[in-house]
Coordinates of C-alpha atoms in Angstrom, one line a residue:
Chain W
M1 CA 0.0 0.0 0.0
K2 CA 1.5 3.3 -1.1
L3 CA 1.1 6.1 1.4
D4 CA 0.6 9.7 0.2
T5 CA 3.7 11.6 1.4
T6 CA 3.3 14.8 -0.5
G7 CA 2.4 16.6 2.7
L8 CA 5.6 15.3 4.5
E9 CA 8.3 16.3 2.0
S10 CA 10.4 19.1 3.4
A11 CA 11.3 22.2 1.5
L12 CA 14.7 21.1 0.4
P13 CA 16.8 23.3 -1.9
L14 CA 16.6 21.7 -5.4
F15 CA 20.3 22.5 -6.1
G16 CA 23.2 21.4 -3.9
A17 CA 22.6 17.8 -3.5
N18 CA 25.2 17.8 -0.7
C19 CA 23.1 19.9 1.7
Q20 CA 24.7 19.0 5.0
M21 CA 22.7 21.4 7.1
V22 CA 19.6 19.3 6.9
D23 CA 21.3 15.9 6.9
G24 CA 19.8 13.5 9.4
F25 CA 16.6 15.5 9.9
T26 CA 14.7 14.7 6.6
A27 CA 13.9 11.1 7.4
A28 CA 11.3 10.9 10.2
P29 CA 12.0 8.0 12.5
A30 CA 9.6 5.1 11.9
F31 CA 9.3 1.4 12.0
D32 CA 8.9 -0.6 8.8
L33 CA 5.3 -0.6 7.6
P34 CA 3.7 -4.0 7.0
T35 CA 3.4 -5.1 3.4
T36 CA -0.3 -5.9 3.5
L37 CA -3.4 -5.0 1.5
D38 CA -5.6 -4.3 4.5
F39 CA -3.6 -1.8 6.4
D40 CA -6.4 -0.7 8.8
G41 CA -7.6 -4.2 9.5
F42 CA -4.0 -5.4 10.1
Q43 CA -3.5 -2.7 12.7
K44 CA -6.7 -3.6 14.4
E45 CA -5.9 -7.3 14.5
A46 CA -2.4 -6.5 15.8
I47 CA -3.9 -4.5 18.6
Q48 CA -6.3 -7.2 19.5
M49 CA -3.6 -9.9 19.5
V50 CA -1.4 -8.0 22.0
K51 CA -4.4 -7.2 24.2
P52 CA -2.6 -5.3 26.9
A53 CA -3.3 -5.8 30.6
K54 CA -4.4 -2.5 32.2
G55 CA -4.7 -4.1 35.6
T56 CA -2.3 -2.4 37.9
T57 CA -1.9 0.3 40.6
T58 CA 1.0 2.7 40.4
L59 CA 1.4 6.1 42.2
A60 CA 3.9 8.8 42.7
F61 CA 3.9 12.1 44.6
I62 CA 6.2 15.0 45.3
F63 CA 6.8 16.0 48.9
K64 CA 9.4 18.0 50.8
E65 CA 12.1 15.3 50.6
G66 CA 11.7 14.4 47.0
V67 CA 9.5 12.1 45.0
M68 CA 7.9 8.9 46.4
V69 CA 7.1 6.2 43.8
A70 CA 5.2 3.0 44.5
A71 CA 3.6 0.2 42.6
D72 CA 2.1 -3.3 42.9
S73 CA 3.5 -6.3 41.1
R74 CA 0.6 -8.2 39.6
A75 CA 0.2 -9.0 35.9
S76 CA -3.3 -10.2 34.8
M77 CA -4.6 -11.5 31.5
G78 CA -8.4 -11.0 31.8
G79 CA -9.1 -13.0 35.0
Y80 CA -6.0 -15.1 35.1
I81 CA -3.0 -13.9 37.2
S82 CA 0.0 -14.4 35.0
S83 CA 2.5 -13.2 37.5
Q84 CA 2.7 -11.8 41.0
S85 CA 6.3 -10.5 40.7
V86 CA 6.5 -8.0 37.9
K87 CA 8.8 -5.1 38.3
K88 CA 6.6 -2.1 37.5
I89 CA 9.1 0.6 38.5
I90 CA 11.6 0.9 35.8
E91 CA 15.0 2.4 36.5
I92 CA 15.6 4.7 33.6
N93 CA 18.9 6.0 35.0
P94 CA 20.3 6.5 38.6
Y95 CA 18.2 9.6 39.2
M96 CA 15.0 8.9 37.2
L97 CA 12.3 6.3 37.5
G98 CA 9.4 5.4 35.3
T99 CA 6.3 3.4 36.3
M100 CA 4.6 0.8 34.1
A101 CA 0.9 0.7 33.4
G102 CA -0.7 -0.7 30.3
G103 CA 1.2 -3.0 28.0
A104 CA 4.3 -4.4 29.7
A105 CA 6.4 -4.7 26.6
D106 CA 5.5 -1.2 25.5
C107 CA 6.5 0.3 28.8
Q108 CA 9.7 -1.6 29.1
F109 CA 10.8 -0.9 25.6
W110 CA 10.1 2.8 25.6
H111 CA 11.5 3.4 29.1
R112 CA 14.7 1.6 28.1
N113 CA 14.8 3.5 24.8
L114 CA 14.4 6.7 26.8
G115 CA 17.2 5.9 29.2
I116 CA 19.7 4.8 26.7
K117 CA 19.0 6.6 23.4
V118 CA 17.6 9.9 24.7
C119 CA 18.9 10.6 28.2
R120 CA 22.4 9.1 27.9
L121 CA 22.9 10.7 24.5
H122 CA 21.8 14.0 25.8
E123 CA 24.3 13.7 28.7
L124 CA 27.1 12.8 26.4
A125 CA 26.3 15.6 23.9
N126 CA 25.7 18.4 26.4
K127 CA 27.9 17.3 29.3
R128 CA 25.0 17.6 31.8
R129 CA 22.1 15.5 32.8
I130 CA 18.8 15.8 31.1
S131 CA 16.0 17.4 33.1
V132 CA 12.8 15.5 34.0
T133 CA 10.9 18.0 31.9
G134 CA 13.0 17.3 28.9
A135 CA 13.0 13.5 29.2
S136 CA 9.2 13.4 29.7
K137 CA 8.6 15.8 26.8
L138 CA 10.8 13.7 24.5
L139 CA 8.9 10.5 25.5
A140 CA 5.5 12.2 25.1
N141 CA 6.5 13.3 21.5
I142 CA 7.7 9.8 20.6
L143 CA 4.4 8.3 21.9
Y144 CA 2.4 10.9 20.1
S145 CA 3.9 9.9 16.8
Y146 CA 2.6 6.3 17.4
R147 CA -0.8 7.5 18.3
G148 CA -3.6 5.2 17.0
M149 CA -1.2 2.2 16.5
G150 CA -2.2 0.4 19.6
L151 CA 0.6 1.2 22.0
S152 CA -0.7 1.2 25.6
V153 CA 1.5 3.2 28.0
G154 CA 0.4 5.0 31.1
T155 CA 3.5 6.0 32.8
M156 CA 4.8 8.5 35.3
I157 CA 8.4 9.9 35.0
A158 CA 9.8 10.8 38.4
G159 CA 13.2 12.3 39.0
W160 CA 15.4 14.8 40.6
D161 CA 17.2 17.4 38.4
E162 CA 18.7 20.9 38.9
T163 CA 15.3 22.5 39.6
G164 CA 14.5 19.9 42.3
P165 CA 12.0 17.1 42.3
G166 CA 10.0 16.5 39.1
L167 CA 7.0 14.4 38.3
Y168 CA 5.2 14.0 35.0
Y169 CA 2.4 11.8 33.7
V170 CA 2.8 10.6 30.1
D171 CA 0.5 8.3 28.2
S172 CA 0.2 6.6 24.8
E173 CA -2.5 9.0 23.6
G174 CA 0.3 11.7 23.7
G175 CA -0.9 13.4 26.9
R176 CA 1.6 14.9 29.3
L177 CA 0.8 16.4 32.6
K178 CA 2.9 18.0 35.3
G179 CA 1.6 17.6 38.8
P180 CA 2.3 16.9 42.4
R181 CA 0.3 13.6 42.8
F182 CA -0.6 10.9 40.3
S183 CA -2.0 7.4 40.4
V184 CA -2.4 5.2 37.3
G185 CA -4.1 1.9 36.6
S186 CA -7.3 0.1 37.5
G187 CA -6.6 0.4 41.2
S188 CA -5.9 4.1 41.0
P189 CA -9.3 5.3 42.4
Y190 CA -8.7 3.4 45.6
A191 CA -5.1 4.6 45.8
Y192 CA -6.2 8.2 45.3
G193 CA -8.6 7.9 48.2
V194 CA -5.9 7.0 50.6
L195 CA -3.2 9.2 49.1
D196 CA -5.3 12.4 48.9
S197 CA -6.6 12.1 52.4
G198 CA -3.2 11.4 54.0
Y199 CA -1.0 13.7 51.9
R200 CA 1.0 16.6 53.5
Y201 CA 3.8 18.4 51.7
D202 CA 6.0 18.3 54.8
M203 CA 6.2 14.6 55.6
S204 CA 9.3 12.8 56.5
I205 CA 10.6 10.0 54.2
E206 CA 9.3 7.3 56.5
E207 CA 5.8 8.9 56.7
A208 CA 5.7 9.3 53.0
A209 CA 6.8 5.7 52.4
E210 CA 4.1 4.5 54.8
L211 CA 1.5 6.6 53.0
A212 CA 2.5 5.2 49.6
R213 CA 2.6 1.6 51.0
R214 CA -0.8 2.0 52.5
A215 CA -2.3 3.4 49.4
I216 CA -1.0 0.5 47.3
Y217 CA -2.2 -2.0 49.9
H218 CA -5.8 -0.5 49.8
A219 CA -5.8 -0.6 46.0
T220 CA -4.7 -4.3 46.0
F221 CA -7.5 -5.1 48.5
R222 CA -10.3 -3.6 46.4
D223 CA -9.0 -4.1 42.9
G224 CA -8.9 -7.6 41.6
A225 CA -6.2 -6.8 39.0
S226 CA -3.7 -5.5 41.6
G227 CA -1.7 -7.5 44.1
G228 CA 1.5 -9.2 44.9
V229 CA 4.2 -7.0 46.4
A230 CA 4.0 -3.3 47.2
S231 CA 7.3 -1.7 46.1
V232 CA 8.2 1.8 47.4
Y233 CA 11.0 3.9 45.9
H234 CA 12.3 7.3 46.9
V235 CA 14.0 9.8 44.6
G236 CA 16.2 12.2 46.4
P237 CA 18.9 14.7 45.4
N238 CA 21.4 11.8 45.2
G239 CA 19.2 9.6 43.0
W240 CA 16.6 6.9 43.7
K241 CA 16.7 4.2 46.4
K242 CA 14.3 1.3 46.9
L243 CA 12.8 1.6 50.4
S244 CA 10.7 -1.6 50.7
G245 CA 9.0 -4.4 48.9
D246 CA 6.3 -5.8 51.2
D247 CA 4.0 -8.7 50.3
V248 CA 0.5 -7.4 50.3
G249 CA -1.0 -10.5 51.8
E250 CA 1.2 -10.0 54.9
L251 CA 0.5 -6.2 55.0
H252 CA -3.2 -7.0 55.4
Y253 CA -2.8 -8.9 58.5
K254 CA -0.3 -6.3 59.8
Y255 CA -2.8 -3.5 59.4
Y256 CA -5.9 -5.6 60.4
P257 CA -4.7 -8.4 62.6
V258 CA -7.0 -11.3 63.2
T259 CA -8.6 -11.1 66.6
P260 CA -8.3 -14.4 68.3
S261 CA -11.7 -16.0 68.7
T262 CA -12.8 -19.0 70.7
V263 CA -11.1 -22.0 69.2
E264 CA -13.7 -24.8 68.6
Q265 CA -11.4 -27.1 66.7
E266 CA -7.6 -27.1 66.8
M267 CA -5.8 -28.5 63.8
V268 CA -3.6 -31.5 64.6
E269 CA -0.4 -32.5 62.8
V270 CA -1.2 -35.1 60.1
S271 CA 1.5 -37.7 59.9
G272 CA 2.8 -38.9 56.5
A273 CA 1.7 -36.9 53.5
Chain J
M1 CA -15.1 -10.8 30.4
S2 CA -18.1 -13.1 30.2
I3 CA -21.3 -13.0 32.3
F4 CA -20.0 -16.0 34.3
E5 CA -17.0 -13.9 35.3
Y6 CA -19.0 -10.8 36.4
N7 CA -19.0 -11.6 40.1
G8 CA -16.2 -14.1 40.4
S9 CA -16.3 -17.3 42.4
A10 CA -14.4 -20.5 43.3
L11 CA -16.0 -23.7 44.5
V12 CA -14.7 -27.1 45.2
A13 CA -16.0 -30.3 46.8
M14 CA -13.9 -33.3 47.7
V15 CA -14.6 -36.9 48.9
G16 CA -12.9 -38.5 51.9
K17 CA -13.4 -41.7 53.9
N18 CA -17.1 -41.6 54.9
C19 CA -17.0 -37.8 54.8
F20 CA -16.8 -35.0 52.4
A21 CA -15.7 -31.4 52.4
I22 CA -17.0 -28.4 50.4
A23 CA -15.2 -25.1 50.2
S24 CA -15.6 -21.7 48.5
D25 CA -14.0 -18.4 48.4
R26 CA -15.5 -15.3 50.0
R27 CA -15.3 -12.6 47.5
L28 CA -18.2 -10.8 45.9
G29 CA -17.1 -8.4 43.2
V30 CA -18.4 -6.3 40.3
Q31 CA -15.9 -7.2 37.6
L32 CA -12.6 -6.0 39.0
Q33 CA -14.0 -4.1 42.0
T34 CA -14.4 -6.1 45.3
I35 CA -17.6 -5.3 47.0
A36 CA -17.7 -7.8 49.9
T37 CA -15.3 -10.2 51.5
D38 CA -17.8 -12.3 53.4
F39 CA -20.1 -13.6 50.8
Q40 CA -21.7 -17.0 51.5
R41 CA -21.7 -19.2 48.5
I42 CA -22.4 -22.5 50.2
S43 CA -25.7 -23.2 51.9
K44 CA -27.1 -26.1 53.9
V45 CA -30.1 -27.9 52.4
H46 CA -30.2 -30.3 55.3
D47 CA -27.7 -31.7 57.8
R48 CA -26.3 -34.1 55.3
L49 CA -26.6 -32.1 52.1
F50 CA -24.9 -28.9 51.0
I51 CA -25.1 -26.9 47.8
G52 CA -22.7 -24.3 46.5
L53 CA -23.6 -22.0 43.7
S54 CA -20.9 -20.3 41.6
G55 CA -21.3 -17.8 38.7
L56 CA -23.6 -14.8 38.6
A57 CA -24.6 -14.0 42.2
T58 CA -28.1 -12.8 41.5
D59 CA -28.9 -16.0 39.6
A60 CA -27.2 -18.0 42.4
Q61 CA -29.5 -16.4 45.0
T62 CA -32.7 -16.9 43.0
L63 CA -31.8 -20.5 42.2
H64 CA -31.0 -21.1 45.9
Q65 CA -34.4 -19.7 46.9
R66 CA -36.2 -21.9 44.4
L67 CA -34.3 -25.0 45.5
M68 CA -35.0 -24.3 49.2
F69 CA -38.7 -23.9 48.4
R70 CA -38.8 -27.2 46.5
H71 CA -37.0 -29.0 49.2
K72 CA -39.3 -27.7 52.0
L73 CA -42.3 -28.9 49.9
Y74 CA -40.7 -32.3 49.6
Q75 CA -40.1 -32.4 53.3
L76 CA -43.7 -31.7 54.0
R77 CA -45.0 -34.2 51.6
E78 CA -42.5 -37.1 52.2
E79 CA -41.8 -36.3 55.9
R80 CA -38.1 -36.9 55.3
D81 CA -35.0 -35.2 53.9
M82 CA -34.1 -35.5 50.2
K83 CA -31.3 -37.9 49.2
P84 CA -28.4 -36.2 47.5
E85 CA -28.9 -38.1 44.3
T86 CA -32.5 -37.0 44.1
F87 CA -31.5 -33.4 44.9
A88 CA -29.0 -33.4 42.1
S89 CA -31.7 -34.6 39.7
L90 CA -34.0 -31.8 41.0
V91 CA -31.2 -29.2 40.3
S92 CA -30.6 -30.6 36.9
A93 CA -34.4 -30.4 36.0
L94 CA -34.8 -26.9 37.3
L95 CA -31.8 -25.7 35.3
Y96 CA -33.0 -27.4 32.1
E97 CA -36.4 -25.8 32.4
K98 CA -34.6 -22.6 31.5
R99 CA -32.7 -24.1 28.6
F100 CA -33.2 -21.1 26.3
G101 CA -32.7 -18.4 28.9
P102 CA -30.5 -20.1 31.5
Y103 CA -29.4 -19.3 35.0
F104 CA -25.8 -18.3 34.8
C105 CA -24.7 -20.5 37.6
Q106 CA -22.7 -23.7 38.1
P107 CA -23.9 -25.6 41.2
V108 CA -21.8 -28.0 43.2
I109 CA -23.8 -30.5 45.3
A110 CA -22.2 -32.5 48.1
G111 CA -24.0 -34.8 50.5
L112 CA -23.9 -38.1 52.4
S113 CA -26.3 -40.7 50.9
D114 CA -27.4 -44.1 52.2
D115 CA -24.8 -45.9 54.3
D116 CA -23.0 -42.6 54.9
K117 CA -21.4 -42.8 51.5
P118 CA -20.3 -39.4 50.3
F119 CA -21.8 -38.1 47.1
I120 CA -20.6 -35.1 45.1
C121 CA -21.6 -33.8 41.7
T122 CA -21.6 -30.6 39.7
T123 CA -23.8 -29.5 36.8
D124 CA -23.2 -27.0 34.0
S125 CA -25.5 -24.0 33.6
I126 CA -28.1 -26.0 31.8
G127 CA -28.2 -29.0 34.0
A128 CA -25.8 -31.6 32.7
K129 CA -24.8 -33.7 35.7
E130 CA -21.2 -34.6 36.3
L131 CA -20.8 -37.2 39.0
A132 CA -17.3 -37.7 40.3
K133 CA -15.7 -40.0 42.7
D134 CA -12.9 -37.7 43.9
F135 CA -13.6 -34.0 43.5
V136 CA -15.6 -31.4 41.6
V137 CA -14.8 -27.8 40.9
A138 CA -16.7 -24.7 39.7
G139 CA -16.1 -21.0 39.2
T140 CA -13.7 -18.6 37.6
A141 CA -10.8 -20.3 39.3
G142 CA -12.0 -23.7 38.0
D143 CA -9.1 -24.5 35.8
S144 CA -6.5 -23.8 38.5
L145 CA -8.7 -25.8 40.9
Y146 CA -8.6 -28.8 38.6
G147 CA -4.9 -28.7 38.6
A148 CA -4.4 -28.2 42.3
C149 CA -7.0 -30.9 43.3
E150 CA -5.5 -33.4 40.8
A151 CA -2.1 -33.0 42.3
M152 CA -3.2 -33.0 46.0
F153 CA -6.0 -35.6 46.1
K154 CA -5.6 -39.0 47.7
P155 CA -8.5 -41.5 48.1
D156 CA -9.9 -42.3 51.5
M157 CA -8.6 -39.3 53.5
E158 CA -9.7 -38.8 57.1
P159 CA -11.6 -35.5 57.9
E160 CA -8.5 -33.7 59.3
E161 CA -6.4 -34.5 56.3
L162 CA -9.2 -33.8 53.9
F163 CA -9.6 -30.3 55.5
E164 CA -5.9 -29.6 55.1
T165 CA -5.8 -30.8 51.5
L166 CA -8.9 -29.0 50.4
S167 CA -7.9 -25.7 52.0
Q168 CA -4.4 -25.8 50.4
A169 CA -5.9 -26.6 47.0
L170 CA -8.5 -23.8 47.3
L171 CA -6.0 -21.1 48.5
A172 CA -3.4 -22.0 45.9
S173 CA -5.9 -21.9 43.1
V174 CA -7.6 -18.6 44.1
D175 CA -4.1 -17.0 44.3
R176 CA -3.9 -17.3 40.6
D177 CA -7.3 -15.7 39.9
C178 CA -8.1 -12.0 40.0
L179 CA -11.8 -12.5 40.6
S180 CA -11.9 -14.9 43.5
G181 CA -10.3 -15.3 46.9
W182 CA -10.1 -12.9 49.8
G183 CA -10.4 -15.8 52.3
G184 CA -12.1 -19.1 52.2
H185 CA -15.1 -20.9 53.7
I186 CA -15.0 -24.7 54.2
Y187 CA -17.5 -27.3 55.6
I188 CA -16.3 -30.7 56.6
V189 CA -19.2 -33.1 57.0
T190 CA -19.1 -36.5 58.6
P191 CA -22.0 -38.7 59.6
T192 CA -21.9 -37.4 63.1
E193 CA -21.0 -33.7 62.8
V194 CA -20.6 -30.7 60.5
K195 CA -17.5 -28.5 61.0
E196 CA -17.5 -25.0 59.5
C197 CA -14.2 -23.1 59.2
T198 CA -13.0 -19.8 57.8
L199 CA -9.7 -19.8 56.0
K200 CA -7.2 -17.0 56.2
G201 CA -6.0 -16.2 52.8
R202 CA -4.3 -13.5 50.7
M203 CA -6.5 -10.4 50.6
D204 CA -5.4 -9.1 47.2

């Protein structure tokens, strides 16, 4: 299928075939297009095949001491739990974190791509680290160019740069929002409830970690597609540090211990199994 | 997600030596959102017969009410309790009555019949009976339950060992299902007594 590219051709000078000024900027970055007759149907089928799992709970918020980032670790395919130990907080570089919500492959690839191709190259070319604003803007622009092709990415970019802590929400529709508090995923309404009611700007690191952990725990309790392990990371002036990874099943009994009731039957050890 | 997965459920019944055990999860949800964590899915028909209903909760409740009504009438007329085999046939008939507009439930029937022989069976949503000698499963976690029970089942288990086996099978299976879990409920029935226990499980 031949695409009409007359609108995309740049205004190149007709003479001077060796125009070095615009070298490298004419070709827009793109994947190979499929050789198929039904281009629209092919894309729709491709999207359906890689049906992404949106079941997750991730959150991040800015406070006095930096940025707190937390996520659960469950991957679900419809009703089936495919894994309880997925790493949803991706380490882009030592001072920037990205969260995963939506398609796992999409998030992993584009975060990696951001860290290596964009951020590292920027550091090498400009001899200074890229800002969180810049990194998130570049990611948002990349995702916008793939709009409508079935990518599913709902991520938060959290980091610490020269201007202090930074937090941006970026999604595969091309949206990019700057804000102090975000939660993404099917469990986000429950996490917002706990997060919004307990949030204060001047919390200590321990208080903020406990708030994040509690918010994730409450989301895993109510949302069927969230669960596993609640990981909490902190991004400070010296980079990110993983604070805790608590199994949510145990957190429940820590927050709501079982009150001992009258024992009617005691279990006895069964010999030989 | 299909209509059977709207509320989420997990049910299993297992046969032991002159006893049986029937267990369920405790979650009631609306698709992914959990509404209740103490939902009763298993009910007593009479002292030696229990029925668990998985699937759409509203149909499970209606079917349960109709079955209780029919059983009470039977008790008044016959002046005795229904045998499990008869009750299973009643369930099957009631479900097939609605062949072209079915109840979206899958019942699990477990009871002690004559000579205290344990009887378990399940039917699909339009009444096809499946009698089994070892265990029957139902619900969204059904596939996982089949695997777990197959691996853990041994014939002629005593009540204590049966309780342990069934609880472990149930908890392991619901931990692989988003839509069921949040604890467990188990009844162990012997000719002399009925024991009801609540299981402590993962609440995610």
